[in-house]
C-alpha cells in the first residue's frame, strides 16, 4: 500500500467524495481527511471535500 498526503485542489473543493470521481479516475481511495485539528478516518462518500484540507 502506498500512502499519499495531498491538499484538496481548488477544482475538487466542495463536491462530495463520490461526486469527485477520484477513485474512478485514479484508482485511489481516500482513507482519511485532515481538516485543521480534526481527522476524519474512513470518511463517508457523501462527505464534502473541504477547501481547507
JSON list of C-alpha atoms in Angstrom, two decimals:
[
{"chain": "A", "resi": 1, "resn": "UNK", "atom": "CA", "xyz": [0.00, 0.00, 0.00]},
{"chain": "A", "resi": 2, "resn": "UNK", "atom": "CA", "xyz": [1.26, 3.47, -0.87]},
{"chain": "A", "resi": 3, "resn": "UNK", "atom": "CA", "xyz": [0.12, 6.47, 1.15]},
{"chain": "A", "resi": 4, "resn": "UNK", "atom": "CA", "xyz": [-0.01, 9.97, -0.24]},
{"chain": "A", "resi": 5, "resn": "UNK", "atom": "CA", "xyz": [-0.79, 13.18, 1.58]},
{"chain": "A", "resi": 6, "resn": "UNK", "atom": "CA", "xyz": [-2.12, 15.98, -0.62]},
{"chain": "A", "resi": 7, "resn": "UNK", "atom": "CA", "xyz": [-4.11, 19.19, -0.31]},
{"chain": "A", "resi": 8, "resn": "UNK", "atom": "CA", "xyz": [-7.54, 19.31, -1.89]},
{"chain": "A", "resi": 9, "resn": "UNK", "atom": "CA", "xyz": [-7.14, 21.12, -5.24]},
{"chain": "A", "resi": 10, "resn": "UNK", "atom": "CA", "xyz": [-9.49, 24.07, -5.79]},
{"chain": "A", "resi": 11, "resn": "UNK", "atom": "CA", "xyz": [-11.30, 22.23, -8.59]},
{"chain": "A", "resi": 12, "resn": "UNK", "atom": "CA", "xyz": [-12.21, 19.41, -6.18]},
{"chain": "A", "resi": 13, "resn": "UNK", "atom": "CA", "xyz": [-13.19, 21.54, -3.20]},
{"chain": "A", "resi": 14, "resn": "UNK", "atom": "CA", "xyz": [-16.89, 21.40, -2.35]},
{"chain": "A", "resi": 15, "resn": "UNK", "atom": "CA", "xyz": [-18.16, 18.32, -4.24]},
{"chain": "A", "resi": 16, "resn": "UNK", "atom": "CA", "xyz": [-18.63, 15.17, -2.19]},
{"chain": "A", "resi": 17, "resn": "UNK", "atom": "CA", "xyz": [-16.02, 12.41, -2.29]},
{"chain": "A", "resi": 18, "resn": "UNK", "atom": "CA", "xyz": [-18.34, 10.37, -4.52]},
{"chain": "A", "resi": 19, "resn": "UNK", "atom": "CA", "xyz": [-19.01, 13.29, -6.88]},
{"chain": "A", "resi": 20, "resn": "UNK", "atom": "CA", "xyz": [-15.28, 13.96, -7.26]},
{"chain": "A", "resi": 21, "resn": "UNK", "atom": "CA", "xyz": [-14.76, 10.60, -9.05]},
{"chain": "A", "resi": 22, "resn": "UNK", "atom": "CA", "xyz": [-11.27, 10.34, -7.52]},
{"chain": "A", "resi": 23, "resn": "UNK", "atom": "CA", "xyz": [-11.42, 6.55, -7.24]},
{"chain": "A", "resi": 24, "resn": "UNK", "atom": "CA", "xyz": [-12.75, 6.04, -10.77]},
{"chain": "A", "resi": 25, "resn": "UNK", "atom": "CA", "xyz": [-10.22, 8.41, -12.34]},
{"chain": "A", "resi": 26, "resn": "UNK", "atom": "CA", "xyz": [-7.12, 7.50, -10.32]},
{"chain": "A", "resi": 27, "resn": "UNK", "atom": "CA", "xyz": [-7.76, 4.16, -8.62]},
{"chain": "A", "resi": 28, "resn": "UNK", "atom": "CA", "xyz": [-7.00, 5.84, -5.28]},
{"chain": "A", "resi": 29, "resn": "UNK", "atom": "CA", "xyz": [-9.15, 5.56, -2.18]},
{"chain": "A", "resi": 30, "resn": "UNK", "atom": "CA", "xyz": [-9.46, 8.37, 0.35]},
{"chain": "A", "resi": 31, "resn": "UNK", "atom": "CA", "xyz": [-8.83, 6.79, 3.74]},
{"chain": "A", "resi": 32, "resn": "UNK", "atom": "CA", "xyz": [-8.70, 9.95, 5.86]},
{"chain": "A", "resi": 33, "resn": "UNK", "atom": "CA", "xyz": [-9.16, 13.72, 5.65]},
{"chain": "A", "resi": 34, "resn": "UNK", "atom": "CA", "xyz": [-7.41, 16.16, 7.97]},
{"chain": "A", "resi": 35, "resn": "UNK", "atom": "CA", "xyz": [-9.23, 19.47, 8.41]},
{"chain": "A", "resi": 36, "resn": "UNK", "atom": "CA", "xyz": [-7.45, 21.71, 10.89]},
{"chain": "A", "resi": 37, "resn": "UNK", "atom": "CA", "xyz": [-7.14, 19.69, 14.10]},
{"chain": "A", "resi": 38, "resn": "UNK", "atom": "CA", "xyz": [-9.94, 17.29, 13.11]},
{"chain": "A", "resi": 39, "resn": "UNK", "atom": "CA", "xyz": [-9.25, 13.95, 11.44]},
{"chain": "A", "resi": 40, "resn": "UNK", "atom": "CA", "xyz": [-11.98, 12.13, 9.54]},
{"chain": "A", "resi": 41, "resn": "UNK", "atom": "CA", "xyz": [-10.96, 8.46, 9.31]},
{"chain": "A", "resi": 42, "resn": "UNK", "atom": "CA", "xyz": [-12.78, 6.39, 6.67]},
{"chain": "A", "resi": 43, "resn": "UNK", "atom": "CA", "xyz": [-14.86, 9.38, 5.52]},
{"chain": "A", "resi": 44, "resn": "UNK", "atom": "CA", "xyz": [-18.31, 8.71, 4.13]},
{"chain": "A", "resi": 45, "resn": "UNK", "atom": "CA", "xyz": [-18.58, 9.06, 0.31]},
{"chain": "A", "resi": 46, "resn": "UNK", "atom": "CA", "xyz": [-21.22, 11.75, 0.94]},
{"chain": "A", "resi": 47, "resn": "UNK", "atom": "CA", "xyz": [-18.70, 13.93, 2.82]},
{"chain": "A", "resi": 48, "resn": "UNK", "atom": "CA", "xyz": [-17.98, 17.25, 1.14]},
{"chain": "A", "resi": 49, "resn": "UNK", "atom": "CA", "xyz": [-14.28, 17.72, 0.38]},
{"chain": "A", "resi": 50, "resn": "UNK", "atom": "CA", "xyz": [-13.29, 20.75, 2.47]},
{"chain": "A", "resi": 51, "resn": "UNK", "atom": "CA", "xyz": [-11.38, 23.54, 0.75]},
{"chain": "A", "resi": 52, "resn": "UNK", "atom": "CA", "xyz": [-9.21, 23.87, 3.84]},
{"chain": "A", "resi": 53, "resn": "UNK", "atom": "CA", "xyz": [-7.97, 20.26, 3.82]}
]
